[in-house]
Coordinates of N, CA and C and ligand atoms in Angstrom, one line a residue:
X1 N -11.3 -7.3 -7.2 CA -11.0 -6.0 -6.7 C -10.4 -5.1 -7.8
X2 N -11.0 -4.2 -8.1 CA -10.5 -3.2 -8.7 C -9.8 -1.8 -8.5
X3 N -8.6 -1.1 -8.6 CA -8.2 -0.1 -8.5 C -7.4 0.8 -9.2
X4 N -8.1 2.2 -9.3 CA -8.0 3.0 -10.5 C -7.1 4.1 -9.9
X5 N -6.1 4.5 -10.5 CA -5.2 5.2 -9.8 C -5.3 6.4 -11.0
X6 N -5.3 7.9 -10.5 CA -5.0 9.0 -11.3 C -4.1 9.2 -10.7
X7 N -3.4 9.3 -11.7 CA -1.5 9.9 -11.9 C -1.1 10.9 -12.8
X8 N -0.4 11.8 -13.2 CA 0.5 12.3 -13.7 C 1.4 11.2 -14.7
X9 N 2.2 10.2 -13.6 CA 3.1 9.0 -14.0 C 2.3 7.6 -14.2
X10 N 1.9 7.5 -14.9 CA 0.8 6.3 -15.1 C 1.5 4.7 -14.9
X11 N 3.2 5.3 -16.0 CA 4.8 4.0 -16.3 C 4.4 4.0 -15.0
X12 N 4.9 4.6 -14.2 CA 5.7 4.6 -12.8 C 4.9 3.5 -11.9
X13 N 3.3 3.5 -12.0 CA 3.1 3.3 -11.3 C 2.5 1.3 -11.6
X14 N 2.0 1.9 -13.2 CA 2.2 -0.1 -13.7 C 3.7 -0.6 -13.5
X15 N 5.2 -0.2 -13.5 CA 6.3 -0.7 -12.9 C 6.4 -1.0 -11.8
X16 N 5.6 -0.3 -10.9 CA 5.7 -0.8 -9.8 C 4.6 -1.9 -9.3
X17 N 3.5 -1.6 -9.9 CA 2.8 -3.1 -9.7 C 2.8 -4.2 -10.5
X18 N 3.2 -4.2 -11.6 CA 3.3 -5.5 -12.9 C 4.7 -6.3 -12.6
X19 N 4.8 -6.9 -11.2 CA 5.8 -7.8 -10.7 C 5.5 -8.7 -9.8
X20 N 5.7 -9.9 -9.9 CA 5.7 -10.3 -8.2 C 4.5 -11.1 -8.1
X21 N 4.0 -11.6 -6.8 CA 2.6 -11.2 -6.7 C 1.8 -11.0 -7.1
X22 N 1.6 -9.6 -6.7 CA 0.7 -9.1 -7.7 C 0.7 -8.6 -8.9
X23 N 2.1 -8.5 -9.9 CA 1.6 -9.2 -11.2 C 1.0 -10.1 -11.4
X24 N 1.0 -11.5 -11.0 CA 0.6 -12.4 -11.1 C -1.4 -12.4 -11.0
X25 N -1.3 -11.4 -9.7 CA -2.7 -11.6 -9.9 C -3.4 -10.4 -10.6
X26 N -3.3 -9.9 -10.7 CA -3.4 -9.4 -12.2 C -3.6 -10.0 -13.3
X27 N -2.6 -11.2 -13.9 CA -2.9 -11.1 -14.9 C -3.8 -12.3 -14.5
X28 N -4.1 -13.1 -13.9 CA -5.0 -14.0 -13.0 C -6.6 -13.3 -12.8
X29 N -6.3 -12.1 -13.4 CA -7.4 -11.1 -13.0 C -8.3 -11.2 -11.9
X30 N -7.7 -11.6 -11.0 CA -7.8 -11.7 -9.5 C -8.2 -10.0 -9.1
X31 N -7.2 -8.9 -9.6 CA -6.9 -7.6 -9.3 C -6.7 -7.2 -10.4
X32 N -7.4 -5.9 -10.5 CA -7.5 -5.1 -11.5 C -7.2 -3.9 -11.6
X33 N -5.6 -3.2 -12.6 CA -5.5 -1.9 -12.0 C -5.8 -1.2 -13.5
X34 N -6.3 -0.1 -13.5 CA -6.9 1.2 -14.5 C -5.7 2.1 -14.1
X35 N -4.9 2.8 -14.7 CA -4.2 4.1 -14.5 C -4.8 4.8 -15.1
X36 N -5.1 6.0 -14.7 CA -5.8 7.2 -15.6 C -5.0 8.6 -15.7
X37 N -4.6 8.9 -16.8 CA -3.4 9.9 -17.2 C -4.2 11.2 -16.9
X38 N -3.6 12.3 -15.4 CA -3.7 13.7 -15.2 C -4.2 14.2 -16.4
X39 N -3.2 14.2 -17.1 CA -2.8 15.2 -18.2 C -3.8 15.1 -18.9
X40 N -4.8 13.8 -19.2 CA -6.0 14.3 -20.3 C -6.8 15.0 -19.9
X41 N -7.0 15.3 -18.6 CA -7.7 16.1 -18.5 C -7.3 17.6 -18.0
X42 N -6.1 17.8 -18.4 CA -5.5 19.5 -18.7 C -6.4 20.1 -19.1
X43 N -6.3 21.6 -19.2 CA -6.9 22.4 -19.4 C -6.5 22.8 -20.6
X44 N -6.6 23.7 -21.8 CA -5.5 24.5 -22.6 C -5.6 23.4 -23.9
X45 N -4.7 24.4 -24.5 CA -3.2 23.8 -25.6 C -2.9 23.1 -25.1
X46 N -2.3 23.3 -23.8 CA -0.7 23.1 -22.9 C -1.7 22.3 -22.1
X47 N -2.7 21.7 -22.4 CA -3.4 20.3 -21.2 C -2.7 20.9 -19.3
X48 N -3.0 22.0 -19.3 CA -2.4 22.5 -17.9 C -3.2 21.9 -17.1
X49 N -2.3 21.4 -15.8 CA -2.4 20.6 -14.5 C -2.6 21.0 -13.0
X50 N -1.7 21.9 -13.2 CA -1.3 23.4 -12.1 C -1.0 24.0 -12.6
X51 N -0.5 25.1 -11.3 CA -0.7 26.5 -11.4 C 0.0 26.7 -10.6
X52 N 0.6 28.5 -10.2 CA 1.2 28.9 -9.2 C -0.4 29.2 -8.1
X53 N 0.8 29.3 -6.9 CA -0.4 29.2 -5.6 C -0.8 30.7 -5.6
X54 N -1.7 30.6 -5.2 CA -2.3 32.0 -4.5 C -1.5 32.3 -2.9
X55 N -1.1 33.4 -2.9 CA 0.0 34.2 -1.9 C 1.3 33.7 -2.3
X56 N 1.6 33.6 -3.3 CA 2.9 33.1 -3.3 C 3.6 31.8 -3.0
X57 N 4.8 31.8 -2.9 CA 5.6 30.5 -2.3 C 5.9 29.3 -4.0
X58 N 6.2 29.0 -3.4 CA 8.0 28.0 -4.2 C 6.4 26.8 -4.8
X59 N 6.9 26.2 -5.6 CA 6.2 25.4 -6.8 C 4.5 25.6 -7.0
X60 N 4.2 24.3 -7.5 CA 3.1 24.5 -8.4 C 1.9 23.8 -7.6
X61 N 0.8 23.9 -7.5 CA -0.6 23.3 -6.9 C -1.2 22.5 -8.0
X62 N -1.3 21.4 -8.0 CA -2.5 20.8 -8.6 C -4.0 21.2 -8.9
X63 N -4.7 21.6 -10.0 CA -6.4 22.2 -9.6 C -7.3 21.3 -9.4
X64 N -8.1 21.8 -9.0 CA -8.9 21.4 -8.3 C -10.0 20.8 -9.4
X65 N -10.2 21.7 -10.2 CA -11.1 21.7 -11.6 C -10.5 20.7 -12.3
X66 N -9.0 20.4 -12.8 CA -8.9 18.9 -13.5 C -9.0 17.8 -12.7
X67 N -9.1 18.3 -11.6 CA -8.9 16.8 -10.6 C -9.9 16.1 -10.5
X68 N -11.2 16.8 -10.4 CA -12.0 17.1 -10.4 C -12.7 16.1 -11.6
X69 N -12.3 16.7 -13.1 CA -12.7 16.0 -13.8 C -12.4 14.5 -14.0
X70 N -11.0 14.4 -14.0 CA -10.5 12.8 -13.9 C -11.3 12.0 -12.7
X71 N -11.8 12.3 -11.3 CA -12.3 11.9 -11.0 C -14.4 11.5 -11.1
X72 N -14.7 12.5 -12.0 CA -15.7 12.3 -12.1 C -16.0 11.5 -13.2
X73 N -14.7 11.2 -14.3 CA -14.8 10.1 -15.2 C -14.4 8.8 -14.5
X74 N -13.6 8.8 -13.4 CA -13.9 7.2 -12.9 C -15.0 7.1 -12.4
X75 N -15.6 8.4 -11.5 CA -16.6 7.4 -10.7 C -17.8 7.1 -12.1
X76 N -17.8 7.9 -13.1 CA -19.0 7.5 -14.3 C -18.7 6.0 -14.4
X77 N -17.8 5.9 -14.7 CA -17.3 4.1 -15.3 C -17.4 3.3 -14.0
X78 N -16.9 3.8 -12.9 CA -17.2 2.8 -11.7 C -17.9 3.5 -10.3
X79 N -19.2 3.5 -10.2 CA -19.8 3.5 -9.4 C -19.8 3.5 -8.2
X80 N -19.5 4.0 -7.0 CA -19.4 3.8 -5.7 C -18.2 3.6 -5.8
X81 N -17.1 3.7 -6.3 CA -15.6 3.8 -5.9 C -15.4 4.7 -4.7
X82 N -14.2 3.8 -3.9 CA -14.1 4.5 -2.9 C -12.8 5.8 -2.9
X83 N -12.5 6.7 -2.9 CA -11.7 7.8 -3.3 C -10.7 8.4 -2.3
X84 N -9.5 7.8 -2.5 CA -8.5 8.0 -1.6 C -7.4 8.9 -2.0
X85 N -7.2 10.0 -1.0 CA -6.2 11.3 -1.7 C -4.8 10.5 -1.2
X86 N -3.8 10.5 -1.7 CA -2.4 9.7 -1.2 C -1.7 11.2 -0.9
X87 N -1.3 11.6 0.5 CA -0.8 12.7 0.8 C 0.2 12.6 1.9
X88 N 1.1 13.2 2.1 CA 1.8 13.3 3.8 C 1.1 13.5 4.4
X89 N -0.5 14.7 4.5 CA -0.9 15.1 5.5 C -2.4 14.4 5.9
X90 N -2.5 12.8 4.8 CA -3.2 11.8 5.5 C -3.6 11.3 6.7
X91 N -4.3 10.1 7.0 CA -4.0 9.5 8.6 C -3.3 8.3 7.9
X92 N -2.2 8.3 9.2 CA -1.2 7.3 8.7 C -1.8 6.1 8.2
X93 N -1.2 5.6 7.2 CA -1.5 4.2 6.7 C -1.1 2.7 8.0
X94 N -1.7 1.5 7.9 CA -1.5 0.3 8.4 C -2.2 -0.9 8.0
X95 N -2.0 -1.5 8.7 CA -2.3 -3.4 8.2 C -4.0 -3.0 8.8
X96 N -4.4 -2.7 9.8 CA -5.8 -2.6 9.7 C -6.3 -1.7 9.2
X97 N -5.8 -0.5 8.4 CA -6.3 0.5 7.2 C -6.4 -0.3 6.0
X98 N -5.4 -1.5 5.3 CA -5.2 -2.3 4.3 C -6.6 -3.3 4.7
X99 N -6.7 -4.0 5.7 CA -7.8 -5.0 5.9 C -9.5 -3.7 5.7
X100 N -9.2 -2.8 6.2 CA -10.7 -2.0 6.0 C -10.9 -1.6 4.3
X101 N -9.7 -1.7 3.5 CA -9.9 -1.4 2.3 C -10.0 -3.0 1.4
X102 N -9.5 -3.3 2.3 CA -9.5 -4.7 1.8 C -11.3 -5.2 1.4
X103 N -12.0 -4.5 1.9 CA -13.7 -5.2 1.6 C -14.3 -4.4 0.9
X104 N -13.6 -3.0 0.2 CA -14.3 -2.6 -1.0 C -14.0 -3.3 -1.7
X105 N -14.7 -3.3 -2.8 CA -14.9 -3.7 -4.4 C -14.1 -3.0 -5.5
X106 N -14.1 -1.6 -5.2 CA -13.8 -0.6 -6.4 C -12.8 0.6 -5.5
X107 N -11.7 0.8 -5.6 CA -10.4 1.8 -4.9 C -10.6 2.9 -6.2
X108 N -10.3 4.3 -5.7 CA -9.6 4.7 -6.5 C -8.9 5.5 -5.9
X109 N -7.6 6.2 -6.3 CA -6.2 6.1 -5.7 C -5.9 7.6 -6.4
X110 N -5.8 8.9 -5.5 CA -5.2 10.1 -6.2 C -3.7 10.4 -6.0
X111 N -2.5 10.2 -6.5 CA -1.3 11.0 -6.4 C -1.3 12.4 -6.2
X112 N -1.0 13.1 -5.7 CA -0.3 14.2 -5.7 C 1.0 14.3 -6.4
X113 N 1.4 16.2 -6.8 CA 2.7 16.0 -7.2 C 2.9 18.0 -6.8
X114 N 4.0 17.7 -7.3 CA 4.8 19.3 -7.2 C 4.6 19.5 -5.4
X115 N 4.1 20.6 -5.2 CA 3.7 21.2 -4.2 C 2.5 20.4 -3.4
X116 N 1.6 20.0 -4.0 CA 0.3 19.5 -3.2 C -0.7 20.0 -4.2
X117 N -2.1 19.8 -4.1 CA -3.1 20.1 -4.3 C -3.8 21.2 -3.8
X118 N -4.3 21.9 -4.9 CA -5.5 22.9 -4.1 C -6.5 22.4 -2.9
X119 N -6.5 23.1 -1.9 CA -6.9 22.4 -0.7 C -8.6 22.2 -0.9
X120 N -9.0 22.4 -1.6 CA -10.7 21.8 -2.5 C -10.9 20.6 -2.9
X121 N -9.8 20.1 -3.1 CA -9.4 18.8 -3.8 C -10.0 17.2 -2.5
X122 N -9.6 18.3 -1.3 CA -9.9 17.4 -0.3 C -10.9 17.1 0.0
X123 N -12.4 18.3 -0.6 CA -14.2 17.6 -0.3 C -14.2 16.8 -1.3
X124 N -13.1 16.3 -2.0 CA -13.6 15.6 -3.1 C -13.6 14.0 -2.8
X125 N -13.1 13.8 -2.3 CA -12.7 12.7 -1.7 C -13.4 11.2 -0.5
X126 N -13.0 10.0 0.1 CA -13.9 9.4 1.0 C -12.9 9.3 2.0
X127 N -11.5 9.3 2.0 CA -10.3 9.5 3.0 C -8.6 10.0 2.1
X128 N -8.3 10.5 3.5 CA -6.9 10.9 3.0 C -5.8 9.6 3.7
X129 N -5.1 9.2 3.1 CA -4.0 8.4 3.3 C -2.6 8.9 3.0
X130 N -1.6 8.3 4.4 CA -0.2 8.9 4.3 C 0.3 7.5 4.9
X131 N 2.0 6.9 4.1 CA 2.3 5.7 4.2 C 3.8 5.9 5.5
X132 N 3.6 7.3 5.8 CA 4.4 7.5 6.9 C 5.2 8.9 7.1
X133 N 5.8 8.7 8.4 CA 6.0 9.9 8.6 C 7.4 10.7 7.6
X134 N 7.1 11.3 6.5 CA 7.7 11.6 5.8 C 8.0 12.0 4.3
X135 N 8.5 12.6 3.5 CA 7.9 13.0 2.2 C 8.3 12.4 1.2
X136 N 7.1 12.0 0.3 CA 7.9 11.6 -1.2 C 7.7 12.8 -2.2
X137 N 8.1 12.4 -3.3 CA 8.2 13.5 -4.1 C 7.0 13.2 -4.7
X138 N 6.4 12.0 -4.9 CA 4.6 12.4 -5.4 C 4.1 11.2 -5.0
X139 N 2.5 10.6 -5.6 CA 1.7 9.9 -4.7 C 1.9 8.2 -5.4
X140 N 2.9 8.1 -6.4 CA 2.9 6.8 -7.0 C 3.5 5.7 -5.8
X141 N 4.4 5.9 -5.3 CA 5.1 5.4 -4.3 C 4.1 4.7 -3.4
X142 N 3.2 5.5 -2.8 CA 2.1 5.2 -1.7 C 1.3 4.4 -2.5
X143 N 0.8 5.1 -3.6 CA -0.1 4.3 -4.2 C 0.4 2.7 -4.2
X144 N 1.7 2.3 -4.7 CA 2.0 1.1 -5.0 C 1.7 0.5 -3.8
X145 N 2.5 0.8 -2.5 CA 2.6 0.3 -1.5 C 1.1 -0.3 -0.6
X146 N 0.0 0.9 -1.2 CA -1.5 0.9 -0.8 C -2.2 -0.4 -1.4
X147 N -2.1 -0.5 -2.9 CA -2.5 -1.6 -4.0 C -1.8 -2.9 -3.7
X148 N -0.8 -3.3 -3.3 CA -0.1 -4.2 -3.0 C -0.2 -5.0 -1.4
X149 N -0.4 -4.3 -0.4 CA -0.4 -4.5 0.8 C -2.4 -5.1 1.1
X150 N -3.4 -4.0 0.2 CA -4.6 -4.5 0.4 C -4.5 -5.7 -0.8
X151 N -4.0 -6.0 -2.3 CA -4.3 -7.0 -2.9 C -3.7 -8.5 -2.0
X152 N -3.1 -8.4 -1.3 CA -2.3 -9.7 -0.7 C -3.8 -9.9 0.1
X153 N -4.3 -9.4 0.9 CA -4.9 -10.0 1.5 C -6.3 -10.4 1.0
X154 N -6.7 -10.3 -0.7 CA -7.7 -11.1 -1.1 C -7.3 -12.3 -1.5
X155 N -8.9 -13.3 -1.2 CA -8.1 -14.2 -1.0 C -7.9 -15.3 -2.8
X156 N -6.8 -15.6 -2.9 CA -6.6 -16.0 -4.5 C -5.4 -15.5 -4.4
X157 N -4.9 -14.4 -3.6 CA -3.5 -14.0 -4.5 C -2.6 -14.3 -4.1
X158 N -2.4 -14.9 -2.8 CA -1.5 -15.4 -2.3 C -1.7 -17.1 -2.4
X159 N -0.4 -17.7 -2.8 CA -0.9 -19.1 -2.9 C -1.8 -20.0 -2.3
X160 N -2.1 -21.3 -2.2 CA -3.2 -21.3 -1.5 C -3.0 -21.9 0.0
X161 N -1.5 -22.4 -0.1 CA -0.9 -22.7 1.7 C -0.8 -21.7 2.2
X162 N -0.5 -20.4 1.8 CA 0.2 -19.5 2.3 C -1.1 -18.5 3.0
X163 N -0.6 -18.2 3.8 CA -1.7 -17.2 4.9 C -1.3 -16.2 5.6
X164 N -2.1 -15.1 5.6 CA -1.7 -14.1 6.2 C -1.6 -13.9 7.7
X165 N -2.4 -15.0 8.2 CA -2.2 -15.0 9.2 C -1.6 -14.5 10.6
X166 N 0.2 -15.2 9.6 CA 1.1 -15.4 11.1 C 1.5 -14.4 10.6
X167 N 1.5 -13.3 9.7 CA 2.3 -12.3 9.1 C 2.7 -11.5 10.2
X168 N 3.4 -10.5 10.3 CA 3.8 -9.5 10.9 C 2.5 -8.3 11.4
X169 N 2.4 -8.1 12.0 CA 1.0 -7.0 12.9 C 0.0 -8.1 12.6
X170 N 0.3 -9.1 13.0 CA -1.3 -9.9 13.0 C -1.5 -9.6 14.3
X171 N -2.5 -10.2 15.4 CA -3.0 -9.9 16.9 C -1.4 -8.9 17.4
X172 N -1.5 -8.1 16.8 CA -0.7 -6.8 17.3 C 1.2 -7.1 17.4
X173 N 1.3 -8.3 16.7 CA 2.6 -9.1 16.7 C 3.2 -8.8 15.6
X174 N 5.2 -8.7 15.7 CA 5.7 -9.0 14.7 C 6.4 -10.2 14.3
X175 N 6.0 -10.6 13.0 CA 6.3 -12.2 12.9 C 7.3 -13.0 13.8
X176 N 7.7 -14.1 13.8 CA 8.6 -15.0 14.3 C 10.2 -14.9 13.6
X177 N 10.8 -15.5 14.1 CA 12.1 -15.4 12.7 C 12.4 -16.7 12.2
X178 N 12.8 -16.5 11.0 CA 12.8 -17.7 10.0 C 14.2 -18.3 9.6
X179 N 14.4 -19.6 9.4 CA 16.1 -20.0 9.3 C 15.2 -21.0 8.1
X180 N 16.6 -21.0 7.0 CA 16.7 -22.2 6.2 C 17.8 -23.2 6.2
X181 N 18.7 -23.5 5.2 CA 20.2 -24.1 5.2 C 20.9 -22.7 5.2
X182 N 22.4 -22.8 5.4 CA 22.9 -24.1 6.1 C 22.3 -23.7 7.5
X183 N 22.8 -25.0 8.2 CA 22.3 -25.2 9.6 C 23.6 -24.7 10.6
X184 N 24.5 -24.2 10.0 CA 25.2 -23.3 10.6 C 25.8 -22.7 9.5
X185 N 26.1 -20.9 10.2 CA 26.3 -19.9 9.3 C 27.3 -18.9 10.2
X186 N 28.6 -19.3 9.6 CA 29.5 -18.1 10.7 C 29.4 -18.5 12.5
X187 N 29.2 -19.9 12.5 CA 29.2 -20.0 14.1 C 28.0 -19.4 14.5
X188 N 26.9 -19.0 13.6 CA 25.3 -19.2 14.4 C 24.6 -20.1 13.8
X189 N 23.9 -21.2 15.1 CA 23.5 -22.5 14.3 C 21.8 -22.1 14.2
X190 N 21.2 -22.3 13.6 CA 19.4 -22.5 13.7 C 19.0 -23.2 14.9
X191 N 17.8 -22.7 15.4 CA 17.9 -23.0 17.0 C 17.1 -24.6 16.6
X192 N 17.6 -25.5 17.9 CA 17.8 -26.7 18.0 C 16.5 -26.9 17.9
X193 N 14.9 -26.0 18.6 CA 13.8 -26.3 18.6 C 13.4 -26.7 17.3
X194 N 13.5 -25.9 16.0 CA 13.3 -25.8 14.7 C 13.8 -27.3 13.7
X195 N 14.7 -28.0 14.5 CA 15.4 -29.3 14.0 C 14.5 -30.2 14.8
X196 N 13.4 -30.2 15.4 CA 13.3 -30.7 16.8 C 11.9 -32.0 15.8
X197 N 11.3 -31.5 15.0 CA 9.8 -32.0 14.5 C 9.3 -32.0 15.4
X198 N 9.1 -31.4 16.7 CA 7.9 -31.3 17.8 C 7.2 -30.2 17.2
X199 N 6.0 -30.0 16.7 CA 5.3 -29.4 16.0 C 4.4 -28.4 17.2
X200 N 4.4 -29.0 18.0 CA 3.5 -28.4 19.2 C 4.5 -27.2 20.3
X201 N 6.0 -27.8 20.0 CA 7.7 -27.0 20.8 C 7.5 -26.6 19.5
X202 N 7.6 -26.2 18.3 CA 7.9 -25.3 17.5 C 7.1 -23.8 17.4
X203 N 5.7 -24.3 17.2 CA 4.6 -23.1 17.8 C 5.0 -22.4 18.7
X204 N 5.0 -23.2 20.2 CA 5.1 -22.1 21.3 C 6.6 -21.7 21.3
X205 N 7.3 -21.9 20.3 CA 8.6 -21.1 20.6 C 8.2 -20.3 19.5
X206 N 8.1 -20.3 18.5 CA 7.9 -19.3 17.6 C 6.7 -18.2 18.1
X207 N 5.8 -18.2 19.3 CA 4.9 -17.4 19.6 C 5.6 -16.9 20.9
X208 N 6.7 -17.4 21.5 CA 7.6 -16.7 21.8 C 8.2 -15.7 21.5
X209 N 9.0 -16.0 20.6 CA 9.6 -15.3 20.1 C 9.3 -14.0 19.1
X210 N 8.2 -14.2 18.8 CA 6.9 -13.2 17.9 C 6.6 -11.9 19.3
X211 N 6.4 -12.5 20.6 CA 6.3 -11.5 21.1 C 7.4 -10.8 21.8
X212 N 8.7 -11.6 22.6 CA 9.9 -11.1 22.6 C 10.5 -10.4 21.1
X213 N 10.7 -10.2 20.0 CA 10.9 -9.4 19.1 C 10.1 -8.0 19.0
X214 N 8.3 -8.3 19.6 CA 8.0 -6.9 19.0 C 8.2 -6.1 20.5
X215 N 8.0 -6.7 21.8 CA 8.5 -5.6 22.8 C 10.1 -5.2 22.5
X216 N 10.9 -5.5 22.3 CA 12.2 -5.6 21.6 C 12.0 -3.8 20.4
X217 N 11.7 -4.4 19.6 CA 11.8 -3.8 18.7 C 10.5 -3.3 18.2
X218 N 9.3 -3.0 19.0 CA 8.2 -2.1 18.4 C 7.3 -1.9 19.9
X219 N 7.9 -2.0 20.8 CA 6.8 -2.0 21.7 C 6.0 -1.1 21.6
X220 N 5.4 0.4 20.7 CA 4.3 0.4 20.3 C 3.0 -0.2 20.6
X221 N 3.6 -1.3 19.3 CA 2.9 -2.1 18.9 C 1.9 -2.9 20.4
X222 N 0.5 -3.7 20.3 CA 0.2 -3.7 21.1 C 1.3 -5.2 22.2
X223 N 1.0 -6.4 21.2 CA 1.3 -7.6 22.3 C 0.7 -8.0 22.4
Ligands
LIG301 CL1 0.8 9.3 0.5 N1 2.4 11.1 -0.5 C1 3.5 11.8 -0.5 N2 3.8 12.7 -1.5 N3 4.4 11.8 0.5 C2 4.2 10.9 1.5 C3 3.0 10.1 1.5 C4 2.1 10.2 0.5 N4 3.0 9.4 2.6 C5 4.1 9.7 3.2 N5 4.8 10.6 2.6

């Protein structure tokens, strides 16, 4: 899987993925990330990015014309990339937006910054994505969150016992809860089923409790 992120902040956004995980798969070249720097494709001297808006109002717009360009040099180099604007005024991001991105081949990832984007910027694109209700100051953030949440679920990157399975929003559930040592902590002990080795009493308590937690705490969510 590969994914090409145009940024502004190119650091920002290899610091946030060259850790963890998915550093690992990365350098496993399992996952593959390209950052592509705004700025070479400025306009000018001054490599300009934006501009003030038309009617007025407080900061700067992104053009449409460099954006434009940076993306028509990825898709030259990669072919049928799929082109996602990272914006507040996306459709919210989720675990089954990560599994639908999860079966391309080729991402590529636009940040926003300042003010937003020339609103042209949007025919350019194959969807808009937003990681929730609320603002960041530009698109590296989401991006990370976007590249990390779809790399987990190819398969190679997560060890090879480990499965995404029982994860949290799997069949509309949030995970189970988990206890290590000690076996008591401040007068709360780990529940007695979990000491039990009934392997068959440990499941249906933990799929208990997977759905007592999410009406609890997400009833949203489906159940
Ligand atoms: Cl994708 N970008 C920005 N700038 N803010 C956001 C967001 C994205 N998702 C939620 N807030």
């Amino acid at each position: 899987m590969k994914f090409n992120v145009i940024t502004l902040f190119p650091e920002t956004v290899e610091c946030l993925t060259n850790y963890s995980i998915l550093g690992r798969a990365v350098g496993s070249k399992i996952v593959e990330i390209q950052t592509h720097n705004l700025r070479d494709f400025g306009l000018g001297k001054r490599k300009q990015v934006d501009d003030t808006p038309y009617g007025g109002g407080a900061g700067m717009v992104l053009k449409v014309d460099v954006l434009n360009a940076a993306l028509e040099k990825v898709r030259s180099d990669n072919p049928g990339t799929y082109a996602v604007l990272l914006t507040p005024k996306g459709k919210k991001y989720s675990q089954k937006a990560a599994k639908s991105l999860a079966n391309q081949r080729n991402i590529t990832l636009i940040c926003g910054h300042y003010e937003g984007f020339d609103e042209r910027v949007r025919d350019l694109v194959d969807a808009e994505l937003s990681i929730g209700d609320y603002v960041l100051s530009g698109g590296e953030i989401a991006t990370a969150a976007v590249i990390d949440s779809v790399s987990r679920l190819i398969p190679g990157v997560l060890g090879k016992d480990k499965s995404t399975e029982e994860e949290s929003f799997e069949g509309g559930l949030l995970e189970y809860p988990h206890y290590t040592n000690p076996r008591e902590y401040k007068g709360k002990e780990v529940p007695e089923v979990l000491l039990s080795g009934n392997h068959r009493e440990i499941e249906k308590w933990r799929k208990g409790q997977a759905e007592k937690i999410t009406k609890k705490k997400r009833p949203d969510l489906k159940g």
